[in-house]
Tab-separated table of C-alpha atoms in Angstrom:
chain	number	residue	atom	x	y	z
A	1	MET	CA	53.208	124.144	21.594
A	2	LEU	CA	50.683	124.792	18.827
A	3	GLU	CA	52.042	121.737	16.974
A	4	SER	CA	51.814	119.485	20.036
A	5	LEU	CA	48.418	120.896	21.093
A	6	PRO	CA	46.662	121.657	17.794
A	7	PHE	CA	43.371	122.590	19.491
A	8	LEU	CA	45.055	125.786	20.716
A	9	ALA	CA	45.290	126.985	17.120
A	10	ALA	CA	41.599	126.320	16.499
A	11	THR	CA	39.446	129.419	16.347
A	12	TYR	CA	36.508	130.383	18.519
A	13	VAL	CA	34.318	133.268	17.278
A	14	GLY	CA	37.062	134.656	15.100
A	15	GLN	CA	40.122	134.307	17.360
A	16	PRO	CA	42.447	131.367	18.186
A	17	ILE	CA	41.733	129.534	21.411
A	18	TRP	CA	45.240	130.267	22.709
A	19	LEU	CA	44.449	133.991	22.632
A	20	TRP	CA	41.289	133.509	24.683
A	21	LEU	CA	43.185	131.336	27.190
A	22	ALA	CA	46.043	133.838	27.364
A	23	PHE	CA	43.615	136.671	28.128
A	24	LEU	CA	41.803	134.641	30.809
A	25	GLY	CA	45.151	133.611	32.287
A	26	PHE	CA	46.214	137.252	32.443
A	27	ILE	CA	42.946	138.206	34.186
A	28	GLY	CA	43.403	135.299	36.610
A	29	PHE	CA	46.903	136.547	37.410
A	30	LEU	CA	45.544	140.059	38.101
A	31	LEU	CA	42.909	138.657	40.444
A	32	TRP	CA	45.538	136.589	42.263
A	33	ILE	CA	47.676	139.706	42.713
A	34	ASP	CA	44.610	141.543	43.992
A	35	LEU	CA	43.379	139.052	46.605
A	36	GLY	CA	46.571	137.093	47.241
A	37	VAL	CA	49.053	139.960	47.527
A	38	VAL	CA	47.554	143.463	47.648
A	39	ASN	CA	44.375	142.682	49.623
A	40	ASN	CA	45.254	139.405	51.344
A	41	LYS	CA	43.979	140.621	54.726
A	42	ASP	CA	40.556	141.818	55.774
A	43	GLY	CA	40.363	145.553	56.126
A	44	VAL	CA	38.599	148.694	55.005
A	45	VAL	CA	39.751	149.744	51.542
A	46	SER	CA	40.469	153.466	51.677
A	47	ALA	CA	39.423	155.879	48.933
A	48	LYS	CA	43.103	156.596	48.220
A	49	LYS	CA	43.959	152.913	47.808
A	50	SER	CA	40.828	152.393	45.707
A	51	ALA	CA	41.809	155.264	43.432
A	52	ALA	CA	45.276	153.731	42.966
A	53	MET	CA	43.742	150.328	42.195
A	54	TRP	CA	41.289	151.810	39.696
A	55	ALA	CA	44.077	153.802	38.024
A	56	SER	CA	46.097	150.583	37.717
A	57	PHE	CA	43.223	148.694	36.075
A	58	ALA	CA	42.452	151.670	33.809
A	59	SER	CA	46.120	151.811	32.764
A	60	LEU	CA	46.023	148.113	31.912
A	61	ALA	CA	42.854	148.684	29.894
A	62	ILE	CA	44.600	151.447	27.953
A	63	ALA	CA	47.662	149.239	27.434
A	64	PHE	CA	45.405	146.498	26.094
A	65	GLY	CA	43.973	149.079	23.708
A	66	ALA	CA	47.515	149.538	22.395
A	67	TYR	CA	47.697	145.758	21.861
A	68	VAL	CA	44.428	145.899	19.913
A	69	TYR	CA	45.796	148.669	17.698
A	70	PHE	CA	49.288	147.305	17.011
A	71	VAL	CA	49.104	143.503	17.386
A	72	TYR	CA	45.520	142.220	17.340
A	73	GLU	CA	44.312	140.609	14.114
A	74	PRO	CA	40.589	141.428	13.749
A	75	ASP	CA	38.348	139.054	11.832
A	76	PRO	CA	36.930	141.081	8.901
A	77	ILE	CA	33.518	139.376	9.121
A	78	TYR	CA	32.751	141.426	12.249
A	79	TYR	CA	33.461	144.794	10.619
A	80	MET	CA	31.595	146.899	8.080
A	81	SER	CA	34.731	147.740	6.066
A	82	PRO	CA	37.844	145.615	5.400
A	83	ASP	CA	39.997	148.757	5.561
A	84	ASN	CA	41.801	149.925	8.711
A	85	LEU	CA	40.537	146.998	10.783
A	86	ASN	CA	42.789	147.714	13.771
A	87	GLN	CA	41.711	151.342	13.848
A	88	GLN	CA	38.063	150.266	13.833
A	89	ALA	CA	38.746	147.651	16.521
A	90	VAL	CA	40.523	150.009	18.926
A	91	LEU	CA	37.842	152.687	18.592
A	92	GLN	CA	35.151	150.106	19.279
A	93	TYR	CA	37.151	148.704	22.197
A	94	PHE	CA	37.503	152.064	23.943
A	95	THR	CA	33.877	153.002	23.233
A	96	GLY	CA	32.741	149.716	24.757
A	97	TYR	CA	35.054	150.128	27.747
A	98	LEU	CA	33.816	153.660	28.473
A	99	LEU	CA	30.196	152.615	28.024
A	100	GLU	CA	30.511	149.639	30.371
A	101	THR	CA	32.377	151.730	32.952
A	102	ALA	CA	29.676	154.401	32.879
A	103	LEU	CA	26.866	151.853	33.154
A	104	ALA	CA	28.595	150.512	36.285
A	105	PHE	CA	27.570	153.629	38.216
A	106	ASP	CA	24.006	152.339	38.614
A	107	ASN	CA	25.531	149.026	39.662
A	108	ILE	CA	27.504	150.765	42.419
A	109	PHE	CA	24.335	152.289	43.867
A	110	VAL	CA	22.516	148.936	44.010
A	111	ILE	CA	25.542	147.121	45.478
A	112	GLY	CA	25.614	149.741	48.233
A	113	MET	CA	21.949	148.965	48.961
A	114	ILE	CA	22.748	145.236	49.199
A	115	PHE	CA	25.631	145.764	51.621
A	116	THR	CA	23.441	148.012	53.781
A	117	PHE	CA	20.557	145.525	53.779
A	118	PHE	CA	22.767	142.624	54.914
A	119	ALA	CA	24.827	144.829	57.253
A	120	VAL	CA	28.060	143.694	55.593
A	121	PRO	CA	31.016	145.173	57.515
A	122	ARG	CA	33.231	147.348	55.334
A	123	GLU	CA	36.264	145.140	55.966
A	124	TYR	CA	34.487	142.186	54.274
A	125	GLN	CA	32.976	144.048	51.316
A	126	HIS	CA	36.087	143.676	49.166
A	127	ARG	CA	35.932	139.881	49.550
A	128	VAL	CA	32.292	139.785	48.403
A	129	LEU	CA	33.039	141.959	45.382
A	130	PHE	CA	36.131	139.910	44.504
A	131	TRP	CA	34.126	136.686	44.227
A	132	GLY	CA	31.373	138.636	42.532
A	133	ILE	CA	33.895	139.557	39.838
A	134	ILE	CA	34.705	135.867	39.313
A	135	GLY	CA	31.026	135.139	38.737
A	136	ALA	CA	30.687	138.156	36.439
A	137	ILE	CA	33.574	136.913	34.266
A	138	VAL	CA	31.815	133.560	33.829
A	139	PHE	CA	28.315	134.941	33.249
A	140	ARG	CA	29.491	137.615	30.806
A	141	ALA	CA	31.311	134.910	28.822
A	142	ILE	CA	28.048	132.952	28.566
A	143	PHE	CA	25.935	135.981	27.614
A	144	ILE	CA	28.454	137.274	25.078
A	145	SER	CA	28.893	133.838	23.474
A	146	LEU	CA	25.132	133.534	23.066
A	147	GLY	CA	24.861	137.115	21.848
A	148	ALA	CA	27.644	136.646	19.306
A	149	ALA	CA	26.060	133.470	17.958
A	150	ILE	CA	22.674	135.160	17.603
A	151	VAL	CA	23.837	138.524	16.222
A	152	ASN	CA	26.188	137.060	13.623
A	153	GLU	CA	23.641	134.469	12.481
A	154	PHE	CA	20.627	136.794	12.518
A	155	THR	CA	21.729	140.397	11.959
A	156	TRP	CA	18.111	141.586	12.231
A	157	VAL	CA	18.328	140.867	15.982
A	158	LEU	CA	20.339	144.098	16.196
A	159	PHE	CA	17.133	145.999	15.451
A	160	ILE	CA	15.543	144.352	18.504
A	161	PHE	CA	18.597	145.448	20.509
A	162	ALA	CA	18.145	148.965	19.102
A	163	ALA	CA	14.493	149.120	20.139
A	164	PHE	CA	15.384	147.757	23.593
A	165	LEU	CA	18.165	150.317	24.084
A	166	ILE	CA	15.955	153.213	22.996
A	167	PHE	CA	13.187	151.998	25.322
A	168	THR	CA	15.655	151.581	28.214
A	169	GLY	CA	17.079	155.047	27.641
A	170	TRP	CA	13.575	156.530	27.524
A	171	LYS	CA	12.642	154.733	30.741
A	172	MET	CA	15.792	156.006	32.492
A	173	ILE	CA	14.995	159.593	31.500
A	174	PHE	CA	11.489	159.416	32.904
A	175	GLY	CA	12.306	157.818	36.216
A	176	GLY	CA	12.760	154.118	35.535
A	177	SER	CA	15.692	152.500	37.341
A	178	HIS	CA	17.031	149.175	38.558
A	179	GLU	CA	15.450	148.930	41.980
A	180	MET	CA	15.421	145.820	44.146
A	181	ASP	CA	13.007	145.217	46.990
A	182	LEU	CA	15.223	142.927	49.045
A	183	ASN	CA	12.593	142.495	51.738
A	184	ASP	CA	10.345	140.715	49.251
A	185	ASN	CA	12.925	139.296	46.841
A	186	PRO	CA	11.887	135.827	45.547
A	187	ILE	CA	15.501	134.639	45.213
A	188	LEU	CA	16.241	135.453	48.849
A	189	LYS	CA	13.030	133.791	49.949
A	190	PHE	CA	13.957	130.672	47.975
A	191	LEU	CA	17.460	130.521	49.496
A	192	LYS	CA	16.304	131.120	53.071
A	193	LYS	CA	13.655	128.433	52.749
A	194	ARG	CA	16.159	125.814	51.559
A	195	MET	CA	19.309	126.785	53.458
A	196	ARG	CA	20.271	127.292	57.060
A	197	VAL	CA	21.396	130.908	57.409
A	198	THR	CA	23.029	132.579	60.403
A	199	ASP	CA	21.613	135.847	61.713
A	200	THR	CA	24.942	137.644	61.947
A	201	ILE	CA	28.285	137.979	60.161
A	202	ASP	CA	31.098	136.978	62.523
A	203	ASN	CA	33.980	136.597	60.038
A	204	HIS	CA	34.718	136.677	56.309
A	205	ASN	CA	33.502	133.119	55.644
A	206	PHE	CA	30.523	132.487	53.398
A	207	PHE	CA	29.743	129.259	55.284
A	208	VAL	CA	30.281	128.322	58.933
A	209	LYS	CA	29.559	125.296	61.104
A	210	ARG	CA	27.090	125.631	63.936
A	211	PRO	CA	25.307	123.160	66.273
A	212	ASP	CA	22.409	121.418	64.569
A	213	PRO	CA	19.211	123.324	65.474
A	214	LYS	CA	17.366	119.969	65.479
A	215	GLY	CA	19.358	118.917	68.528
A	216	SER	CA	21.364	116.067	67.001
A	217	GLY	CA	24.539	117.320	68.691
A	218	ARG	CA	26.399	117.482	65.380
A	219	LEU	CA	27.894	120.545	63.740
A	220	VAL	CA	26.096	121.400	60.517
A	221	LEU	CA	26.842	123.877	57.757
A	222	PHE	CA	25.176	127.306	57.786
A	223	ALA	CA	25.335	129.958	55.110
A	224	THR	CA	26.046	133.459	56.359
A	225	PRO	CA	24.447	136.750	55.258
A	226	LEU	CA	27.754	137.341	53.464
A	227	PHE	CA	26.900	134.481	51.097
A	228	LEU	CA	23.415	135.882	50.486
A	229	ALA	CA	24.979	139.274	49.723
A	230	LEU	CA	27.296	137.582	47.201
A	231	ILE	CA	24.342	135.878	45.489
A	232	MET	CA	22.480	139.185	45.220
A	233	VAL	CA	25.581	140.915	43.811
A	234	GLU	CA	25.677	138.214	41.107
A	235	VAL	CA	21.959	138.704	40.440
A	236	VAL	CA	22.531	142.441	40.062
A	237	ASP	CA	25.303	141.808	37.528
A	238	ILE	CA	22.995	139.557	35.499
A	239	ILE	CA	20.262	142.220	35.563
A	240	PHE	CA	22.666	144.902	34.397
A	241	ALA	CA	24.085	142.598	31.726
A	242	VAL	CA	20.630	142.652	30.118
A	243	ASP	CA	21.298	146.336	29.340
A	244	SER	CA	25.060	146.374	28.885
A	245	VAL	CA	25.532	143.359	26.593
A	246	PRO	CA	23.057	144.595	23.919
A	247	ALA	CA	24.582	148.076	24.258
A	248	ILE	CA	28.105	146.889	23.521
A	249	PHE	CA	26.984	144.588	20.684
A	250	ALA	CA	25.530	147.748	19.184
A	251	VAL	CA	29.043	149.239	19.310
A	252	THR	CA	30.919	146.210	17.942
A	253	LYS	CA	30.079	142.711	16.721
A	254	ASP	CA	33.606	141.406	17.399
A	255	PRO	CA	33.128	138.993	20.360
A	256	PHE	CA	36.756	139.345	21.524
A	257	ILE	CA	36.449	143.144	21.681
A	258	VAL	CA	33.057	142.820	23.390
A	259	TYR	CA	34.382	140.462	26.071
A	260	THR	CA	37.710	142.157	26.779
A	261	SER	CA	36.175	145.641	27.093
A	262	ASN	CA	33.507	144.174	29.405
A	263	ILE	CA	36.029	142.436	31.627
A	264	PHE	CA	38.349	145.425	31.991
A	265	ALA	CA	35.354	147.570	32.961
A	266	ILE	CA	34.223	144.956	35.506
A	267	LEU	CA	37.723	144.724	36.996
A	268	GLY	CA	37.610	148.441	37.685
A	269	LEU	CA	34.109	148.254	39.177
A	270	ARG	CA	35.272	146.914	42.551
A	271	SER	CA	37.804	149.656	43.169
A	272	MET	CA	35.389	152.200	41.708
A	273	TYR	CA	32.820	151.127	44.303
A	274	PHE	CA	35.103	151.903	47.255
A	275	MET	CA	36.238	155.112	45.593
A	276	LEU	CA	32.781	156.453	44.726
A	277	ALA	CA	30.275	154.722	47.033
A	278	GLU	CA	30.206	157.745	49.303
A	279	ALA	CA	29.933	160.208	46.426
A	280	VAL	CA	27.636	158.323	44.027
A	281	ALA	CA	24.693	160.532	45.016
A	282	ARG	CA	26.621	163.515	43.660
A	283	PHE	CA	26.303	162.120	40.130
A	284	LYS	CA	22.516	162.315	40.161
A	285	TYR	CA	22.332	163.616	36.574
A	286	LEU	CA	24.609	160.930	35.149
A	287	LYS	CA	21.616	158.728	34.377
A	288	TYR	CA	20.419	161.302	31.844
A	289	GLY	CA	23.757	161.196	30.049
A	290	LEU	CA	23.682	157.375	30.085
A	291	SER	CA	20.100	157.313	28.839
A	292	LEU	CA	21.013	159.561	25.913
A	293	VAL	CA	24.005	157.324	25.121
A	294	LEU	CA	21.730	154.259	25.002
A	295	VAL	CA	19.236	156.071	22.778
A	296	LEU	CA	22.075	157.278	20.543
A	297	ILE	CA	23.466	153.757	20.171
A	298	GLY	CA	20.001	152.418	19.348
A	299	VAL	CA	19.542	155.094	16.688
A	300	LYS	CA	23.043	154.351	15.325
A	301	ILE	CA	22.079	150.695	14.794
A	302	ILE	CA	18.972	151.695	12.848
A	303	TRP	CA	20.997	154.212	10.836
A	304	ASN	CA	23.971	152.003	9.933
A	305	PHE	CA	22.214	148.661	9.516
A	306	GLY	CA	18.938	150.038	8.165
A	307	LEU	CA	19.044	153.413	6.450
A	308	TYR	CA	22.654	153.185	5.231
A	309	LYS	CA	22.061	149.789	3.623
A	310	ALA	CA	18.536	150.418	2.354
A	311	TRP	CA	18.715	153.973	0.959
A	312	LYS	CA	20.797	153.810	-2.211
A	313	ASP	CA	20.635	155.661	-5.499
A	314	MET	CA	20.502	154.116	-8.963
A	315	THR	CA	24.277	153.481	-8.953
A	316	GLY	CA	24.193	151.712	-5.595
A	317	GLU	CA	25.711	154.598	-3.640
A	318	ALA	CA	24.297	155.115	-0.146
A	319	LEU	CA	22.153	158.227	0.211
A	320	VAL	CA	23.096	158.683	3.867
A	321	PRO	CA	26.630	158.593	5.347
A	322	TYR	CA	27.858	155.681	7.448
A	323	LEU	CA	28.365	156.703	11.090
A	324	GLU	CA	31.990	155.826	11.820
A	325	PRO	CA	33.041	154.373	15.228
A	326	GLN	CA	34.950	157.506	16.248
A	327	TRP	CA	31.714	159.494	16.346
A	328	SER	CA	30.263	156.998	18.832
A	329	LEU	CA	33.358	157.383	21.007
A	330	ILE	CA	33.225	161.201	20.870
A	331	ALA	CA	29.493	161.277	21.616
A	332	THR	CA	29.866	158.808	24.514
A	333	LEU	CA	32.674	160.876	26.052
A	334	ALA	CA	30.751	164.120	25.608
A	335	LEU	CA	27.457	162.878	27.062
A	336	ILE	CA	28.912	160.968	30.001
A	337	GLY	CA	31.569	163.550	30.820
A	338	GLY	CA	29.101	166.414	30.432
A	339	SER	CA	26.465	164.828	32.673
A	340	MET	CA	29.086	164.042	35.345
A	341	LEU	CA	30.435	167.595	35.262
A	342	TYR	CA	26.929	169.064	35.410
A	343	SER	CA	26.062	166.749	38.329
A	344	TRP	CA	29.171	167.766	40.232
A	345	ILE	CA	28.509	171.471	39.717
A	346	ARG	CA	24.843	171.323	40.665
A	347	THR	CA	25.277	169.138	43.772
A	348	HIS	CA	28.226	171.264	44.896
A	349	GLU	CA	26.086	174.391	44.607
A	350	GLY	CA	23.284	172.726	46.538
A	351	LYS	CA	25.669	171.555	49.271
A	352	ASP	CA	26.996	175.087	49.751
A	353	GLY	CA	23.422	176.318	50.046
A	354	ARG	CA	23.964	179.168	47.581
A	355	ASN	CA	22.038	177.847	44.633
A	356	PRO	CA	20.370	174.519	45.398
A	357	PRO	CA	19.610	172.354	42.401
A	358	VAL	CA	16.036	172.297	41.151
A	359	ASP	CA	14.673	168.895	40.178
């Protein structure tokens, strides 16, 4: 096939095009299984079913990590050392996957706000999130392609990413968050001014035909609040990508590792939403763990790409050690896991009324 279709052997950002197409085809197959087989009927997705779905996607993400370690051929230009490339790649992959999964918690909270605002029935929420995932796959591909082109052409841009991540982490610690005022949202105002929109959601369709309000007697197309909810879910993903894409480029410069870890985390987001939407408030201290992770990653960029390269002795030996990828993975696990455990303990104590948490 590669001989008859030579373009498949051509490379795109370090990997052959056939590998990118194979990965996208695999993701497309998973989505078809999801909507076409497992969830082909409208209905409320139970927490138990959501947990099983998330476990399935997480297992696939782990299996893909095994592929990265044993089969994947990393391009050395994206790595600091030419030694143990697969070990570096798999550590960066899992760090990116965990980071993106953790950052999705804020996303879950905002998606819940959107569904409440548009009064989206629970049996239709899975459909909105499914198509939201399709959009996320496309938009992340665009952002990551642009990011890869910029970072690998102008390495100094990483220092801008570092400053942005440190600032974002600082803002999260002291109360900043992704909040959306949907009542006064300019995108919604724009859409409502230029589209006919129904007042209610009667089925799972994003568009329906209704009698022309101008009295022509014809049936005309109306968007439903379900479509507006989908648009806002896509907007939320773009907003969160502004944080998550720089964060993962700080972990790895390999575009294939960046994209695959992103996509596996996004695939799990939908099932994670139904599993944790009710309990997301119980992880109130998670944002502090995430903020520290972002600050840590920003500092790591400055350390590895600044201090490590600049501070050398007379023989050219670095005066400070290089921070290896495994330390990022350990720190990410410790901070995120610790903040989740602390949140669970404190909110559980407050719920029992024995020792309410103090803010």
